[in-house]
Amino acid sequence: MIEKALSGGLWNKSNFLNKRVCGLWLIWVAVVIFAGLMAGGKQLIMMPVFSFGYVIGIFGILANKSLSRKLSYGRPTKGQNRMLLFSIILMFVLMVLIGGPHFADENYRLIWLGAFLAIGIHFIPMAWVHGPSMFVLAVLLIADALLGMLDSSLNFRLIAYIDIGVKLLFGIYLLLTGKPLKKAQTETPLSH
């Protein structure tokens, strides 16, 4: 897939310099969801297990400057940083709006499916940060969550395993193919 970027209406693969960090993050989140699913119980995905793993991932992957230097090929642009921030805020707002109302009646199926849907939607603007493969990831995750919401006879574990599998596959893809085709001439070395 030839990836192009916002500059001049074209997507240029050299503009997506942090895909490997995103790939590692997706793999980690898939593992954390799996661990929470295995612990399960009434909550389907045990929230303390998920929350603890998520926080470890934030500090161990996203906030780890040493790891970022090893995995990144350069700094994101200001526009990419703004889009990243927008997509994260969007995800949390959508989680509250879609899944949040179901905390009152403890409908954990809809809480988690709402979270899966919000996460899927938040990958749409991530395309400007990590490339157009994010559109495909978004569509697959959104479809999986909607399928679970629209057909309550589907086993939640099946929907969760599909979500885990999609994140794992895309994480591996981004981790292994994150190197730009060529270094951008204006690129500066990543230093934190």
mmCIF file with all atom_site columns, N, CA, C and O in Angstrom, residues 138-158:
data_model
loop_
_atom_site.group_PDB
_atom_site.id
_atom_site.type_symbol
_atom_site.label_atom_id
_atom_site.label_alt_id
_atom_site.label_comp_id
_atom_site.label_asym_id
_atom_site.label_entity_id
_atom_site.label_seq_id
_atom_site.pdbx_PDB_ins_code
_atom_site.Cartn_x
_atom_site.Cartn_y
_atom_site.Cartn_z
_atom_site.occupancy
_atom_site.B_iso_or_equiv
_atom_site.pdbx_formal_charge
_atom_site.auth_seq_id
_atom_site.auth_comp_id
_atom_site.auth_asym_id
_atom_site.auth_atom_id
_atom_site.pdbx_PDB_model_num
ATOM 1  N N  . ALA A 1 138 ? -9.818  1.205   11.736 1.00 0.00 ? 138 ALA A N  1
ATOM 2  C CA . ALA A 1 138 ? -11.040 1.818   12.269 1.00 0.00 ? 138 ALA A CA 1
ATOM 3  C C  . ALA A 1 138 ? -12.284 1.094   11.779 1.00 0.00 ? 138 ALA A C  1
ATOM 4  O O  . ALA A 1 138 ? -13.169 0.761   12.564 1.00 0.00 ? 138 ALA A O  1
ATOM 5  N N  . VAL A 1 139 ? -12.350 0.852   10.484 1.00 0.00 ? 139 VAL A N  1
ATOM 6  C CA . VAL A 1 139 ? -13.531 0.189   9.904  1.00 0.00 ? 139 VAL A CA 1
ATOM 7  C C  . VAL A 1 139 ? -13.739 -1.193  10.522 1.00 0.00 ? 139 VAL A C  1
ATOM 8  O O  . VAL A 1 139 ? -14.857 -1.564  10.894 1.00 0.00 ? 139 VAL A O  1
ATOM 9  N N  . LEU A 1 140 ? -12.675 -1.969  10.659 1.00 0.00 ? 140 LEU A N  1
ATOM 10 C CA . LEU A 1 140 ? -12.788 -3.315  11.220 1.00 0.00 ? 140 LEU A CA 1
ATOM 11 C C  . LEU A 1 140 ? -13.233 -3.287  12.682 1.00 0.00 ? 140 LEU A C  1
ATOM 12 O O  . LEU A 1 140 ? -14.097 -4.066  13.102 1.00 0.00 ? 140 LEU A O  1
ATOM 13 N N  . LEU A 1 141 ? -12.657 -2.387  13.477 1.00 0.00 ? 141 LEU A N  1
ATOM 14 C CA . LEU A 1 141 ? -13.022 -2.299  14.887 1.00 0.00 ? 141 LEU A CA 1
ATOM 15 C C  . LEU A 1 141 ? -14.439 -1.770  15.072 1.00 0.00 ? 141 LEU A C  1
ATOM 16 O O  . LEU A 1 141 ? -15.186 -2.251  15.937 1.00 0.00 ? 141 LEU A O  1
ATOM 17 N N  . ILE A 1 142 ? -14.826 -0.781  14.273 1.00 0.00 ? 142 ILE A N  1
ATOM 18 C CA . ILE A 1 142 ? -16.182 -0.241  14.342 1.00 0.00 ? 142 ILE A CA 1
ATOM 19 C C  . ILE A 1 142 ? -17.198 -1.316  13.957 1.00 0.00 ? 142 ILE A C  1
ATOM 20 O O  . ILE A 1 142 ? -18.210 -1.505  14.644 1.00 0.00 ? 142 ILE A O  1
ATOM 21 N N  . ALA A 1 143 ? -16.926 -2.041  12.883 1.00 0.00 ? 143 ALA A N  1
ATOM 22 C CA . ALA A 1 143 ? -17.848 -3.098  12.436 1.00 0.00 ? 143 ALA A CA 1
ATOM 23 C C  . ALA A 1 143 ? -17.996 -4.176  13.501 1.00 0.00 ? 143 ALA A C  1
ATOM 24 O O  . ALA A 1 143 ? -19.110 -4.646  13.776 1.00 0.00 ? 143 ALA A O  1
ATOM 25 N N  . ASP A 1 144 ? -16.896 -4.568  14.124 1.00 0.00 ? 144 ASP A N  1
ATOM 26 C CA . ASP A 1 144 ? -16.934 -5.589  15.173 1.00 0.00 ? 144 ASP A CA 1
ATOM 27 C C  . ASP A 1 144 ? -17.790 -5.120  16.352 1.00 0.00 ? 144 ASP A C  1
ATOM 28 O O  . ASP A 1 144 ? -18.660 -5.853  16.832 1.00 0.00 ? 144 ASP A O  1
ATOM 29 N N  . ALA A 1 145 ? -17.571 -3.884  16.808 1.00 0.00 ? 145 ALA A N  1
ATOM 30 C CA . ALA A 1 145 ? -18.334 -3.357  17.944 1.00 0.00 ? 145 ALA A CA 1
ATOM 31 C C  . ALA A 1 145 ? -19.813 -3.227  17.602 1.00 0.00 ? 145 ALA A C  1
ATOM 32 O O  . ALA A 1 145 ? -20.679 -3.610  18.406 1.00 0.00 ? 145 ALA A O  1
ATOM 33 N N  . LEU A 1 146 ? -20.115 -2.712  16.414 1.00 0.00 ? 146 LEU A N  1
ATOM 34 C CA . LEU A 1 146 ? -21.516 -2.563  16.009 1.00 0.00 ? 146 LEU A CA 1
ATOM 35 C C  . LEU A 1 146 ? -22.209 -3.916  15.879 1.00 0.00 ? 146 LEU A C  1
ATOM 36 O O  . LEU A 1 146 ? -23.378 -4.058  16.246 1.00 0.00 ? 146 LEU A O  1
ATOM 37 N N  . LEU A 1 147 ? -21.492 -4.890  15.376 1.00 0.00 ? 147 LEU A N  1
ATOM 38 C CA . LEU A 1 147 ? -22.049 -6.241  15.268 1.00 0.00 ? 147 LEU A CA 1
ATOM 39 C C  . LEU A 1 147 ? -22.454 -6.756  16.650 1.00 0.00 ? 147 LEU A C  1
ATOM 40 O O  . LEU A 1 147 ? -23.552 -7.295  16.826 1.00 0.00 ? 147 LEU A O  1
ATOM 41 N N  . GLY A 1 148 ? -21.590 -6.559  17.630 1.00 0.00 ? 148 GLY A N  1
ATOM 42 C CA . GLY A 1 148 ? -21.902 -6.975  18.993 1.00 0.00 ? 148 GLY A CA 1
ATOM 43 C C  . GLY A 1 148 ? -23.062 -6.209  19.600 1.00 0.00 ? 148 GLY A C  1
ATOM 44 O O  . GLY A 1 148 ? -23.845 -6.759  20.367 1.00 0.00 ? 148 GLY A O  1
ATOM 45 N N  . MET A 1 149 ? -23.182 -4.931  19.241 1.00 0.00 ? 149 MET A N  1
ATOM 46 C CA . MET A 1 149 ? -24.279 -4.111  19.766 1.00 0.00 ? 149 MET A CA 1
ATOM 47 C C  . MET A 1 149 ? -25.610 -4.468  19.118 1.00 0.00 ? 149 MET A C  1
ATOM 48 O O  . MET A 1 149 ? -26.645 -4.483  19.780 1.00 0.00 ? 149 MET A O  1
ATOM 49 N N  . LEU A 1 150 ? -25.573 -4.749  17.820 1.00 0.00 ? 150 LEU A N  1
ATOM 50 C CA . LEU A 1 150 ? -26.806 -5.013  17.082 1.00 0.00 ? 150 LEU A CA 1
ATOM 51 C C  . LEU A 1 150 ? -27.310 -6.439  17.248 1.00 0.00 ? 150 LEU A C  1
ATOM 52 O O  . LEU A 1 150 ? -28.505 -6.687  17.080 1.00 0.00 ? 150 LEU A O  1
ATOM 53 N N  . ASP A 1 151 ? -26.426 -7.373  17.542 1.00 0.00 ? 151 ASP A N  1
ATOM 54 C CA . ASP A 1 151 ? -26.832 -8.772  17.704 1.00 0.00 ? 151 ASP A CA 1
ATOM 55 C C  . ASP A 1 151 ? -26.434 -9.256  19.102 1.00 0.00 ? 151 ASP A C  1
ATOM 56 O O  . ASP A 1 151 ? -25.334 -9.746  19.313 1.00 0.00 ? 151 ASP A O  1
ATOM 57 N N  . SER A 1 152 ? -27.365 -9.116  20.025 1.00 0.00 ? 152 SER A N  1
ATOM 58 C CA . SER A 1 152 ? -27.071 -9.468  21.420 1.00 0.00 ? 152 SER A CA 1
ATOM 59 C C  . SER A 1 152 ? -26.917 -10.977 21.627 1.00 0.00 ? 152 SER A C  1
ATOM 60 O O  . SER A 1 152 ? -26.458 -11.409 22.677 1.00 0.00 ? 152 SER A O  1
ATOM 61 N N  . SER A 1 153 ? -27.269 -11.761 20.597 1.00 0.00 ? 153 SER A N  1
ATOM 62 C CA . SER A 1 153 ? -27.102 -13.213 20.727 1.00 0.00 ? 153 SER A CA 1
ATOM 63 C C  . SER A 1 153 ? -25.642 -13.638 20.500 1.00 0.00 ? 153 SER A C  1
ATOM 64 O O  . SER A 1 153 ? -25.266 -14.750 20.843 1.00 0.00 ? 153 SER A O  1
ATOM 65 N N  . LEU A 1 154 ? -24.832 -12.746 19.936 1.00 0.00 ? 154 LEU A N  1
ATOM 66 C CA . LEU A 1 154 ? -23.426 -13.068 19.722 1.00 0.00 ? 154 LEU A CA 1
ATOM 67 C C  . LEU A 1 154 ? -22.693 -13.081 21.052 1.00 0.00 ? 154 LEU A C  1
ATOM 68 O O  . LEU A 1 154 ? -22.847 -12.162 21.867 1.00 0.00 ? 154 LEU A O  1
ATOM 69 N N  . ASN A 1 155 ? -21.894 -14.089 21.256 1.00 0.00 ? 155 ASN A N  1
ATOM 70 C CA . ASN A 1 155 ? -21.124 -14.219 22.478 1.00 0.00 ? 155 ASN A CA 1
ATOM 71 C C  . ASN A 1 155 ? -20.128 -13.063 22.574 1.00 0.00 ? 155 ASN A C  1
ATOM 72 O O  . ASN A 1 155 ? -19.395 -12.779 21.624 1.00 0.00 ? 155 ASN A O  1
ATOM 73 N N  . PHE A 1 156 ? -20.097 -12.401 23.727 1.00 0.00 ? 156 PHE A N  1
ATOM 74 C CA . PHE A 1 156 ? -19.194 -11.271 23.918 1.00 0.00 ? 156 PHE A CA 1
ATOM 75 C C  . PHE A 1 156 ? -17.740 -11.671 23.709 1.00 0.00 ? 156 PHE A C  1
ATOM 76 O O  . PHE A 1 156 ? -16.946 -10.913 23.150 1.00 0.00 ? 156 PHE A O  1
ATOM 77 N N  . ARG A 1 157 ? -17.379 -12.867 24.162 1.00 0.00 ? 157 ARG A N  1
ATOM 78 C CA . ARG A 1 157 ? -15.988 -13.319 24.013 1.00 0.00 ? 157 ARG A CA 1
ATOM 79 C C  . ARG A 1 157 ? -15.578 -13.346 22.535 1.00 0.00 ? 157 ARG A C  1
ATOM 80 O O  . ARG A 1 157 ? -14.451 -12.991 22.209 1.00 0.00 ? 157 ARG A O  1
ATOM 81 N N  . LEU A 1 158 ? -16.484 -13.767 21.660 1.00 0.00 ? 158 LEU A N  1
ATOM 82 C CA . LEU A 1 158 ? -16.174 -13.788 20.231 1.00 0.00 ? 158 LEU A CA 1
ATOM 83 C C  . LEU A 1 158 ? -15.870 -12.372 19.738 1.00 0.00 ? 158 LEU A C  1
ATOM 84 O O  . LEU A 1 158 ? -14.873 -12.159 19.038 1.00 0.00 ? 158 LEU A O  1
#
